Coordinates of C-alpha atoms in Angstrom, one line a residue:
Chain A
X1 CA -38.5 21.1 -6.2
X2 CA -34.6 20.5 -6.8
X3 CA -34.5 16.9 -7.8
X4 CA -31.1 14.3 -6.6
X5 CA -30.5 12.8 -10.2
X6 CA -29.9 16.8 -11.1
X7 CA -27.2 16.9 -8.6
X8 CA -25.6 14.2 -9.7
X9 CA -22.8 15.3 -11.4
X10 CA -22.6 18.7 -9.6
X11 CA -21.0 18.4 -6.4
X12 CA -18.5 16.0 -7.8
X13 CA -18.2 17.7 -11.1
X14 CA -16.3 14.9 -12.8
X15 CA -18.9 14.0 -15.4
X16 CA -21.3 17.2 -15.6
X17 CA -22.3 16.6 -19.2
X18 CA -23.4 13.3 -18.6
X19 CA -26.6 13.9 -16.2
X20 CA -29.3 16.5 -15.5
X21 CA -27.7 19.9 -16.7
X22 CA -30.9 21.7 -18.4
X23 CA -29.0 23.5 -21.1
X24 CA -26.3 22.3 -23.2
X25 CA -22.7 23.4 -22.0
X26 CA -21.2 26.3 -23.7
X27 CA -18.0 24.7 -24.4
X28 CA -17.0 21.0 -25.0
X29 CA -16.6 19.0 -21.6
X30 CA -13.4 17.7 -21.3
X31 CA -12.7 14.1 -20.8
X32 CA -13.8 12.8 -17.4
X33 CA -11.2 10.7 -15.1
X34 CA -13.7 7.3 -16.6
X35 CA -13.0 8.7 -20.1
X36 CA -9.1 9.0 -19.4
X37 CA -9.1 5.2 -17.9
X38 CA -10.9 4.0 -21.0
X39 CA -8.2 5.1 -23.1
X40 CA -5.3 3.6 -21.1
X41 CA -2.8 0.8 -22.8
X42 CA -2.7 -2.2 -21.3
X43 CA 1.1 -1.6 -20.1
X44 CA -0.1 1.6 -18.2
X45 CA -1.3 -1.2 -15.6
X46 CA 0.7 -3.5 -13.3
X47 CA -0.7 -6.2 -11.4
X48 CA -0.6 -6.4 -7.4
X49 CA 1.8 -8.8 -6.3
X50 CA -0.1 -11.6 -4.0
X51 CA 3.2 -11.9 -1.9
X52 CA 3.0 -7.9 -1.3
X53 CA -0.6 -7.6 -0.6
X54 CA -2.8 -8.4 2.6
X55 CA -6.3 -9.3 3.0
X56 CA -8.2 -8.2 5.8
X57 CA -11.1 -10.0 6.5
X58 CA -14.2 -8.2 8.2
X59 CA -17.5 -9.6 8.7
X60 CA -18.8 -7.1 6.6
X61 CA -16.2 -7.7 3.8
X62 CA -12.5 -7.6 2.9
X63 CA -10.2 -5.1 3.0
X64 CA -7.5 -5.2 0.3
X65 CA -4.2 -3.6 1.5
X66 CA -1.1 -2.9 -0.9
X67 CA 2.6 -3.3 1.1
X68 CA 5.0 -0.3 0.4
X69 CA 8.2 -2.0 0.6
X70 CA 10.1 0.4 -0.9
X71 CA 9.7 2.6 2.0
X72 CA 9.7 0.7 5.1
X73 CA 11.2 -2.7 4.1
X74 CA 12.0 -4.0 7.8
X75 CA 8.4 -3.1 8.5
X76 CA 6.7 -4.7 5.9
X77 CA 8.7 -7.8 6.1
X78 CA 7.6 -7.9 9.7
X79 CA 3.9 -7.2 8.8
X80 CA 4.4 -10.1 6.3
X81 CA 6.0 -12.5 8.8
X82 CA 3.0 -11.8 11.2
X83 CA 0.4 -12.4 8.2
X84 CA 2.0 -15.4 7.3
X85 CA 2.2 -16.8 10.8
X86 CA -1.6 -16.1 11.2
X87 CA -0.7 -13.6 14.2
X88 CA -3.7 -11.5 13.8
X89 CA -6.2 -14.3 14.0
X90 CA -8.5 -13.3 16.8
X91 CA -7.2 -9.6 16.4
X92 CA -9.8 -6.7 16.4
X93 CA -10.4 -3.1 15.4
X94 CA -9.8 -1.6 18.6
X95 CA -9.8 2.1 17.8
X96 CA -12.0 4.8 15.4
X97 CA -11.3 8.1 15.7
X98 CA -13.4 10.6 13.5
X99 CA -11.6 12.7 10.9
X100 CA -8.6 10.8 12.0
X101 CA -7.3 6.5 12.3
X102 CA -9.1 3.6 12.4
X103 CA -6.4 0.9 14.3
X104 CA -6.4 -2.5 14.9
X105 CA -4.4 -5.1 16.8
X106 CA -4.3 -8.3 19.2
X107 CA -6.1 -7.7 21.9
X108 CA -5.7 -7.7 26.1
X109 CA -6.6 -11.1 27.4
X110 CA -6.3 -12.9 23.9
X111 CA -5.6 -16.5 25.2
X112 CA -3.1 -17.4 22.6
X113 CA 0.8 -16.8 22.6
X114 CA 1.8 -16.4 19.3
X115 CA 4.6 -13.6 20.0
X116 CA 6.1 -13.3 17.0
X117 CA 6.0 -9.4 17.1
X118 CA 8.5 -8.6 19.6
X119 CA 11.2 -10.7 18.0
X120 CA 11.0 -8.6 14.7
X121 CA 11.2 -5.0 16.0
X122 CA 12.3 -3.0 13.3
X123 CA 14.3 0.4 13.3
X124 CA 12.9 3.7 12.4
X125 CA 11.9 3.7 8.7
X126 CA 10.5 7.1 8.0
X127 CA 12.5 8.4 5.3
X128 CA 14.8 7.1 2.7
X129 CA 17.5 8.1 0.4
X130 CA 15.8 9.1 -3.4
X131 CA 17.9 6.2 -4.9
X132 CA 16.7 5.6 -8.0
X133 CA 13.1 5.4 -7.3
X134 CA 10.8 6.8 -10.0
X135 CA 9.2 10.0 -9.3
X136 CA 6.1 11.7 -10.7
X137 CA 6.5 15.2 -9.7
X138 CA 3.4 17.5 -9.1
X139 CA 4.1 21.2 -9.6
X140 CA 2.3 22.8 -7.0
X141 CA 3.4 24.1 -3.7
X142 CA 2.6 22.1 -0.5
X143 CA 2.0 22.9 2.9
X144 CA 4.4 20.4 4.6
X145 CA 7.4 19.3 2.2
X146 CA 9.4 21.0 -0.6
X147 CA 8.2 18.8 -3.3
X148 CA 5.4 16.0 -3.4
X149 CA 4.2 13.5 -6.2
X150 CA 4.0 9.6 -6.6
X151 CA 6.4 6.8 -6.8
X152 CA 5.4 3.3 -7.5
X153 CA 1.8 3.6 -6.9
X154 CA 2.2 5.6 -3.7
X155 CA 1.8 9.2 -2.3
X156 CA 5.4 10.6 -1.4
X157 CA 7.3 13.6 -0.6
X158 CA 10.6 14.8 -1.2
X159 CA 13.2 16.8 0.4
X160 CA 17.1 17.3 1.0
X161 CA 17.5 14.3 -0.7
X162 CA 15.2 11.7 1.1
X163 CA 11.7 10.8 0.0
X164 CA 8.8 9.5 2.5
X165 CA 5.5 8.5 2.0
X166 CA 2.6 10.8 3.0
X167 CA -0.1 10.4 5.3
X168 CA -3.2 10.5 2.9
X169 CA -6.7 9.2 3.3
X170 CA -6.3 5.2 3.2
X171 CA -2.5 4.9 4.0
X172 CA -1.6 2.4 6.5
X173 CA 1.2 2.8 9.3
X174 CA 2.6 1.4 12.2
X175 CA 1.5 2.3 15.6
X176 CA 4.4 2.6 18.1
X177 CA 5.5 3.8 21.2
X178 CA 7.3 6.8 22.2
X179 CA 11.1 5.7 21.2
X180 CA 10.9 5.9 17.6
X181 CA 12.4 2.4 16.7
X182 CA 9.7 0.4 18.5
X183 CA 7.0 -0.2 16.1
X184 CA 6.9 -3.6 15.1
X185 CA 3.9 -3.7 12.6
X186 CA 1.9 -5.6 15.1
X187 CA -0.5 -3.0 15.7
X188 CA -1.8 -1.1 12.4
X189 CA -3.5 2.3 11.5
X190 CA -5.5 3.9 8.4
X191 CA -6.0 7.5 7.8
X192 CA -9.6 8.0 7.5
X193 CA -9.9 11.7 7.4
X194 CA -7.9 14.8 6.5
X195 CA -4.4 14.0 5.8
X196 CA -2.7 14.2 9.3
X197 CA 0.7 15.1 7.2
X198 CA 2.4 15.9 10.6
X199 CA 2.4 12.8 11.2
X200 CA 4.6 12.4 7.9
X201 CA 8.4 11.2 8.9
X202 CA 7.0 10.3 12.4
X203 CA 5.9 7.2 11.9
X204 CA 6.5 3.7 9.5
X205 CA 4.0 3.8 6.4
X206 CA 3.5 0.5 4.9
X207 CA 0.8 0.2 2.5
X208 CA -2.4 1.7 1.0
X209 CA -6.1 0.3 1.0
X210 CA -6.8 -0.1 -2.3
X211 CA -10.4 -1.9 -1.9
X212 CA -12.7 -2.0 0.9
X213 CA -11.9 1.5 2.4
X214 CA -15.4 2.0 3.3
X215 CA -15.8 -0.8 5.4
X216 CA -13.2 0.8 7.6
X217 CA -14.1 4.5 7.2
X218 CA -17.7 3.6 8.3
X219 CA -16.9 1.9 11.7
X220 CA -18.7 3.5 15.0
X221 CA -16.4 5.8 16.4
X222 CA -15.1 4.7 19.4
X223 CA -16.2 6.7 22.7
X224 CA -12.7 6.5 24.6
X225 CA -10.0 8.5 24.8
X226 CA -8.7 8.7 20.8
X227 CA -11.5 6.7 19.5
X228 CA -10.8 3.7 21.4
X229 CA -13.5 1.4 21.9
X230 CA -14.5 1.2 25.5
X231 CA -16.0 -1.8 25.3
X232 CA -14.7 -5.5 23.7
X233 CA -18.4 -5.6 21.8
X234 CA -17.8 -2.6 20.2
X235 CA -14.7 -4.1 18.6
X236 CA -14.8 -5.7 14.7
X237 CA -13.2 -9.4 14.4
X238 CA -10.3 -9.1 11.8
X239 CA -8.4 -11.6 10.1
X240 CA -5.4 -11.0 8.1
X241 CA -3.6 -13.2 5.2
X242 CA -1.2 -12.5 2.5
X243 CA -2.9 -12.9 -0.7
X244 CA -0.2 -15.1 -1.6
X245 CA -1.2 -17.7 1.1
X246 CA -4.7 -17.9 0.1
X247 CA -5.8 -20.6 -2.9
X248 CA -5.4 -18.4 -6.3
X249 CA -9.1 -19.2 -7.1
X250 CA -10.1 -17.1 -3.7
X251 CA -8.1 -14.0 -4.5
X252 CA -9.2 -10.8 -5.8
X253 CA -7.1 -9.8 -8.9
X254 CA -6.5 -6.3 -9.2
X255 CA -4.4 -4.0 -11.3
X256 CA -3.0 -0.5 -10.2
X257 CA -2.3 2.3 -12.5
X258 CA 1.2 2.7 -13.2
X259 CA 2.2 6.4 -11.3
X260 CA 5.0 6.7 -14.0
X261 CA 2.6 6.1 -17.1
X262 CA 1.7 9.2 -19.4
X263 CA -2.1 8.1 -18.5
X264 CA -1.6 8.8 -15.0
X265 CA -0.1 12.0 -15.8
X266 CA -3.2 12.9 -17.9
X267 CA -5.3 12.1 -14.9
X268 CA -3.3 14.1 -12.5
X269 CA -3.3 17.1 -14.9
X270 CA -6.8 16.7 -15.5
X271 CA -7.7 16.9 -11.4
X272 CA -5.6 19.9 -11.2
X273 CA -7.5 21.9 -14.1
X274 CA -11.1 21.2 -13.7
X275 CA -12.5 22.5 -17.0
X276 CA -16.0 20.8 -16.9
X277 CA -18.7 23.6 -17.3
X278 CA -19.4 23.0 -13.9
X279 CA -16.7 24.9 -12.5
X280 CA -16.5 28.4 -12.1
X281 CA -13.1 28.7 -11.1
X282 CA -10.8 26.2 -12.6
X283 CA -8.4 25.7 -9.5
X284 CA -5.4 24.7 -11.3
X285 CA -3.6 23.2 -8.3
X286 CA -3.7 20.1 -6.3
X287 CA -2.8 18.3 -3.2
X288 CA -1.2 15.4 -3.2
X289 CA -3.7 13.8 -1.1
X290 CA -6.6 14.7 -3.6
X291 CA -5.0 13.0 -6.7
X292 CA -6.8 9.6 -7.1
X293 CA -4.5 6.6 -7.7
X294 CA -7.0 4.3 -9.7
X295 CA -7.2 0.3 -9.1
X296 CA -9.4 -2.1 -11.2
X297 CA -10.2 -5.7 -11.0
X298 CA -9.0 -7.9 -13.8
X299 CA -11.3 -11.2 -14.7
Chain B
X1 CA 2.6 -8.1 22.8
X2 CA 1.8 -4.5 22.3
X3 CA -1.2 -3.3 24.3
X4 CA -3.5 -1.1 23.0
X5 CA -3.1 1.3 25.9
X6 CA 0.8 1.6 25.3
X7 CA -0.4 3.1 21.9
X8 CA -3.0 5.5 23.0
X9 CA -1.0 8.6 23.1
X10 CA 1.2 7.8 20.4
X11 CA -0.4 7.8 17.0
X12 CA -1.9 11.1 18.2
X13 CA 1.0 12.4 20.1
X14 CA -1.0 14.7 21.8
X15 CA -0.4 13.6 25.3
X16 CA 2.6 11.3 24.9
X17 CA 3.6 12.1 28.6
X18 CA 0.2 10.8 29.9
X19 CA 0.1 6.9 29.0
X20 CA 2.3 4.1 28.3
X21 CA 5.7 5.2 27.6
X22 CA 8.5 3.0 29.4
X23 CA 10.9 5.6 30.1
X24 CA 10.6 9.1 31.3
X25 CA 10.7 11.8 28.4
X26 CA 13.9 13.4 27.8
X27 CA 12.4 16.8 27.6
X28 CA 9.5 18.3 29.1
X29 CA 6.4 17.9 27.4
X30 CA 4.8 21.2 26.1
X31 CA 1.2 21.8 26.6
X32 CA -1.6 19.8 25.2
X33 CA -4.3 21.2 23.5
X34 CA -6.5 20.6 26.3
X35 CA -3.9 22.1 28.5
X36 CA -3.8 25.3 26.2
X37 CA -8.1 25.1 26.6
X38 CA -7.8 24.8 30.1
X39 CA -6.0 28.2 30.6
X40 CA -8.4 30.0 28.2
X41 CA -10.1 32.8 29.3
X42 CA -14.2 33.0 29.6
X43 CA -13.7 36.0 26.7
X44 CA -12.0 33.6 24.3
X45 CA -15.5 32.1 23.8
X46 CA -18.3 33.1 22.2
X47 CA -22.2 31.3 22.4
X48 CA -23.3 29.9 19.3
X49 CA -26.6 32.2 18.1
X50 CA -29.4 29.9 17.9
X51 CA -30.8 31.6 15.1
X52 CA -27.8 31.0 13.4
X53 CA -27.6 27.5 14.4
X54 CA -29.2 24.4 12.7
X55 CA -30.3 21.3 14.6
X56 CA -30.5 17.9 12.1
X57 CA -32.2 15.5 13.8
X58 CA -31.3 11.6 13.0
X59 CA -32.6 8.6 14.3
X60 CA -29.3 8.2 15.8
X61 CA -28.7 11.6 17.2
X62 CA -28.4 15.3 16.7
X63 CA -25.9 17.2 14.2
X64 CA -25.5 20.6 15.2
X65 CA -24.5 23.2 12.3
X66 CA -23.2 26.8 12.7
X67 CA -24.3 28.9 9.6
X68 CA -21.7 31.2 8.2
X69 CA -23.9 34.3 7.2
X70 CA -20.8 36.4 6.6
X71 CA -19.9 34.3 3.6
X72 CA -23.2 33.5 1.5
X73 CA -25.9 35.8 3.3
X74 CA -28.3 35.0 0.4
X75 CA -27.9 31.2 0.7
X76 CA -28.0 31.4 4.6
X77 CA -31.1 33.1 4.7
X78 CA -32.9 30.6 2.3
X79 CA -31.9 27.6 4.7
X80 CA -32.6 29.3 7.5
X81 CA -36.1 30.2 6.0
X82 CA -36.3 26.5 4.8
X83 CA -35.7 25.3 8.3
X84 CA -38.4 27.9 9.8
X85 CA -40.5 26.5 7.5
X86 CA -40.2 22.8 8.2
X87 CA -39.0 22.4 4.6
X88 CA -37.0 19.2 5.6
X89 CA -39.4 17.6 7.6
X90 CA -39.6 14.1 5.7
X91 CA -36.3 14.6 4.1
X92 CA -33.3 12.2 4.0
X93 CA -29.5 12.0 3.4
X94 CA -29.5 10.3 0.2
X95 CA -26.0 10.2 -0.8
X96 CA -22.7 9.2 1.2
X97 CA -19.6 9.0 -1.0
X98 CA -16.4 7.7 0.7
X99 CA -13.7 10.3 1.2
X100 CA -16.0 13.1 -0.1
X101 CA -19.6 14.4 0.8
X102 CA -22.9 13.3 2.8
X103 CA -25.7 14.8 1.0
X104 CA -29.3 15.7 2.1
X105 CA -32.5 16.8 0.6
X106 CA -35.9 16.2 0.1
X107 CA -36.6 13.1 -2.1
X108 CA -38.5 12.0 -5.1
X109 CA -42.3 11.4 -4.2
X110 CA -42.4 13.2 -1.4
X111 CA -46.4 13.9 -1.0
X112 CA -46.3 17.6 0.6
X113 CA -45.9 20.6 -1.3
X114 CA -43.7 22.8 0.8
X115 CA -42.1 24.2 -2.4
X116 CA -40.7 27.2 -0.9
X117 CA -37.0 26.7 -2.0
X118 CA -37.5 27.7 -5.8
X119 CA -38.8 31.1 -4.5
X120 CA -35.2 31.8 -3.1
X121 CA -32.9 31.0 -5.7
X122 CA -29.7 32.6 -4.8
X123 CA -27.1 34.3 -6.6
X124 CA -23.7 32.7 -6.7
X125 CA -21.6 33.4 -3.3
X126 CA -18.4 32.0 -3.9
X127 CA -16.4 34.8 -2.4
X128 CA -16.7 38.1 -1.0
X129 CA -14.4 41.2 -0.6
X130 CA -12.4 40.8 2.5
X131 CA -14.3 44.6 3.9
X132 CA -13.5 44.4 7.7
X133 CA -13.5 40.8 8.4
X134 CA -11.1 39.6 11.1
X135 CA -8.3 37.2 9.8
X136 CA -6.1 35.0 11.9
X137 CA -3.4 34.2 9.1
X138 CA -1.6 31.1 8.8
X139 CA 2.5 31.5 7.7
X140 CA 2.7 28.5 6.0
X141 CA 2.2 27.9 2.1
X142 CA -1.0 26.4 0.9
X143 CA -1.7 24.5 -2.2
X144 CA -4.7 25.8 -3.4
X145 CA -4.6 29.7 -2.2
X146 CA -2.0 32.7 -1.6
X147 CA -2.9 32.9 1.9
X148 CA -5.4 30.8 4.3
X149 CA -6.7 31.0 8.2
X150 CA -9.6 31.6 10.0
X151 CA -12.6 34.1 10.2
X152 CA -15.2 34.4 12.7
X153 CA -14.5 30.7 13.5
X154 CA -14.5 29.1 9.8
X155 CA -11.3 28.4 7.6
X156 CA -10.6 30.6 4.7
X157 CA -8.3 31.5 2.2
X158 CA -7.6 35.0 0.7
X159 CA -6.4 36.4 -2.5
X160 CA -6.8 39.3 -5.3
X161 CA -8.9 41.4 -2.5
X162 CA -11.2 38.4 -2.1
X163 CA -11.8 35.7 0.8
X164 CA -13.5 32.6 0.6
X165 CA -14.6 29.8 2.9
X166 CA -12.6 26.5 2.3
X167 CA -14.1 23.2 1.8
X168 CA -12.4 21.4 5.2
X169 CA -13.9 18.2 6.7
X170 CA -17.4 18.9 8.4
X171 CA -17.7 22.3 5.9
X172 CA -21.3 22.3 4.8
X173 CA -22.1 23.6 1.1
X174 CA -25.1 23.8 -1.1
X175 CA -25.7 21.3 -3.7
X176 CA -26.2 23.2 -7.5
X177 CA -26.9 22.4 -11.1
X178 CA -24.7 23.4 -14.0
X179 CA -25.4 27.3 -13.9
X180 CA -23.8 28.8 -10.8
X181 CA -26.4 30.8 -9.4
X182 CA -29.3 28.2 -8.9
X183 CA -27.9 26.4 -5.5
X184 CA -31.4 27.3 -3.5
X185 CA -29.9 26.0 -0.1
X186 CA -32.6 23.1 -0.6
X187 CA -29.8 20.3 -1.0
X188 CA -27.0 20.5 1.4
X189 CA -23.5 18.5 1.6
X190 CA -20.8 17.9 4.1
X191 CA -17.3 16.9 3.5
X192 CA -16.6 13.5 5.1
X193 CA -12.8 13.0 3.6
X194 CA -9.6 14.6 2.7
X195 CA -10.4 18.5 2.0
X196 CA -11.7 18.8 -1.8
X197 CA -10.6 22.2 -2.1
X198 CA -11.2 22.1 -5.8
X199 CA -14.6 23.0 -4.9
X200 CA -13.7 26.4 -3.3
X201 CA -14.9 29.4 -5.0
X202 CA -17.5 27.0 -7.0
X203 CA -20.2 26.4 -4.4
X204 CA -21.7 28.4 -1.7
X205 CA -20.4 27.5 1.7
X206 CA -23.1 27.5 4.4
X207 CA -21.6 26.6 7.7
X208 CA -19.7 23.7 9.6
X209 CA -20.9 21.1 11.7
X210 CA -19.9 21.9 15.5
X211 CA -21.4 18.5 16.7
X212 CA -22.3 14.9 16.1
X213 CA -20.2 14.9 13.1
X214 CA -19.3 11.2 13.3
X215 CA -23.6 10.5 12.8
X216 CA -22.8 11.6 9.1
X217 CA -19.4 10.4 8.6
X218 CA -20.2 6.5 9.5
X219 CA -23.0 6.2 7.6
X220 CA -23.1 3.3 4.8
X221 CA -21.7 4.6 1.8
X222 CA -24.2 4.6 -1.2
X223 CA -23.4 2.2 -3.8
X224 CA -25.0 3.9 -6.7
X225 CA -23.0 6.7 -8.8
X226 CA -21.3 9.3 -6.8
X227 CA -22.6 7.5 -3.4
X228 CA -26.4 8.0 -4.2
X229 CA -28.2 5.3 -2.3
X230 CA -30.1 3.1 -4.9
X231 CA -32.9 2.1 -2.6
X232 CA -34.9 4.5 -0.2
X233 CA -34.6 2.0 2.5
X234 CA -31.1 2.9 2.6
X235 CA -31.6 6.6 3.4
X236 CA -31.6 8.1 6.8
X237 CA -34.6 10.3 7.4
X238 CA -33.8 13.9 8.8
X239 CA -35.7 16.6 10.5
X240 CA -34.4 20.0 10.7
X241 CA -34.8 22.9 13.1
X242 CA -33.4 26.2 13.7
X243 CA -32.4 26.3 17.3
X244 CA -34.1 29.2 18.2
X245 CA -37.1 27.6 16.8
X246 CA -36.5 24.7 19.7
X247 CA -37.8 25.5 23.4
X248 CA -35.2 27.1 25.3
X249 CA -34.7 23.9 27.5
X250 CA -34.5 21.6 24.6
X251 CA -31.1 23.3 23.0
X252 CA -27.5 22.4 23.1
X253 CA -25.8 25.2 24.4
X254 CA -22.5 25.6 22.8
X255 CA -19.7 27.8 22.8
X256 CA -17.1 28.0 20.0
X257 CA -13.1 29.3 20.5
X258 CA -12.7 32.9 19.1
X259 CA -10.7 32.4 15.9
X260 CA -9.1 35.9 16.6
X261 CA -8.3 35.1 20.8
X262 CA -4.7 34.8 21.7
X263 CA -5.8 31.2 23.0
X264 CA -6.7 30.1 19.6
X265 CA -3.3 31.4 18.0
X266 CA -1.4 29.5 20.7
X267 CA -3.5 26.6 19.8
X268 CA -2.4 27.0 16.4
X269 CA 1.4 27.4 17.0
X270 CA 1.1 24.3 19.2
X271 CA -0.3 22.1 16.2
X272 CA 1.8 23.9 13.7
X273 CA 5.2 22.8 15.9
X274 CA 4.8 19.5 17.7
X275 CA 7.3 19.6 20.1
X276 CA 5.7 16.5 22.1
X277 CA 8.6 13.8 23.0
X278 CA 6.6 11.4 20.6
X279 CA 7.5 13.5 17.6
X280 CA 10.9 12.8 15.6
X281 CA 9.9 15.4 13.1
X282 CA 8.5 18.7 14.7
X283 CA 6.8 19.5 11.4
X284 CA 6.6 23.6 11.7
X285 CA 3.8 23.7 9.2
X286 CA 0.3 23.0 9.2
X287 CA -2.8 22.7 6.6
X288 CA -5.7 25.1 7.1
X289 CA -7.9 22.1 7.5
X290 CA -5.7 20.3 10.3
X291 CA -6.4 23.0 12.8
X292 CA -9.0 22.2 15.2
X293 CA -11.8 25.1 16.3
X294 CA -12.8 23.8 19.7
X295 CA -16.4 23.9 20.9
X296 CA -17.4 23.2 24.3
X297 CA -20.9 22.6 25.9
X298 CA -22.1 25.4 28.4
X299 CA -24.2 24.4 31.3

């Protein structure tokens, strides 16, 4: 009988030398992702800014989102203002569509009038000039854009002198109506499946889930059109706060690996070229949405 | 206040004219995916073969998997033999790793000796000669392979005279140890996140979940290494049968859209080029893992 332990290393293949292989590997194993991170410098990491971090608290735990002010400053400013005003107290997760998105916002019949959102309608912010933003470029071709890579901790694409965030797993965006300038940030969604890159440059992206993603991705799928829940009882209540509005002792202190660091480049290359003994075909390519952007807790 | 209904159409954008837009669209809306399917011919669809279909029954419902004998015939034969022998009675889902895979198999301590699996060890079947397999090719570049497209209902890649299935969301593969020829089909996994295409040509792929995917993708994530459950109580018990071994009256009769049909090509083009009024940027490209392969119930 095949035992689970023997397969631990193998589907992932990231640490194939560590568990269960019956024969010694024929070649030395390359460093694992954890090996690479264990050799990082303190300066490779940056603390998340509490003024730029959201805590979305669900009954099951806390989801942490880093905001991306470089890419959609007006939307991010609105999200920050709404969080500071406790706009989402009494809000709920209203939609969970398999292999697509989970979405949240205030719900119909909310008795409280905190109508701050409409006052902050933001212009469409779907791409921006490259300017002096740093860019760690992936050399591989991409289905959707001339170039892809990483800027300040976020997956991005570039083309025509512009840059924009890409709709990867865990990326958070702003729902909107048909006119492209009317998403105010009051309803947000997160990608929970295969990257829907056709949405790139069609919606404002405001951040990335850096902790607690599994609390969102495992939510029961809605059975209504587009995965909306059909009954209020199916919704999950939420509360959103800026980390900077939470007492310091109650914060979760996180650091993200700088995507401009040599350590990140080393990690990226190790994920592009899978040389562990498990791999018959080492690939030699990667998709921007398959590169991990590590985050760690600090004490 | 933004209401959920107004956003129904917008994140997906597939039917933006149908719900919530305040102003009439400035141009006629193109046909939606449902419109295209509504105009399909009966001959565009093929019934799933019960002898090539697995029912994996969970306490929460039924998952249906179409097997892919064209791509890994020895592994598929083994999976069929194991299902026919009720090998997985008493088996369980042992692993759920966020944005990666859910995996199932027999568990340690299973008191029943149905050790059929080791007798059917299958050779590595990670790619095959193109032969006369049909191919509906996507014109877009791909991160991982020279060509991508669809063959007989499955997402595939091609290069160097070979073809292989791609690790898209919902694709089912065979776990293995380090030696590439030792996956016997007794432990299977399904992709539940961003396509891990680096696994292409490194593992044998045996099928695709065509119904009930949400029962797997929403399973609580395991907290052990690689998402393995740390306690038996967290596991979900399963039972697997070939549809052909289930009385006809208890089967779920499904049809899949032929990926060689004109209707499928029309659908593929409509998903490559998003011309609904919601879209500012119509894309003009797609990833092989973002093209839906429709399946429908027949009465």
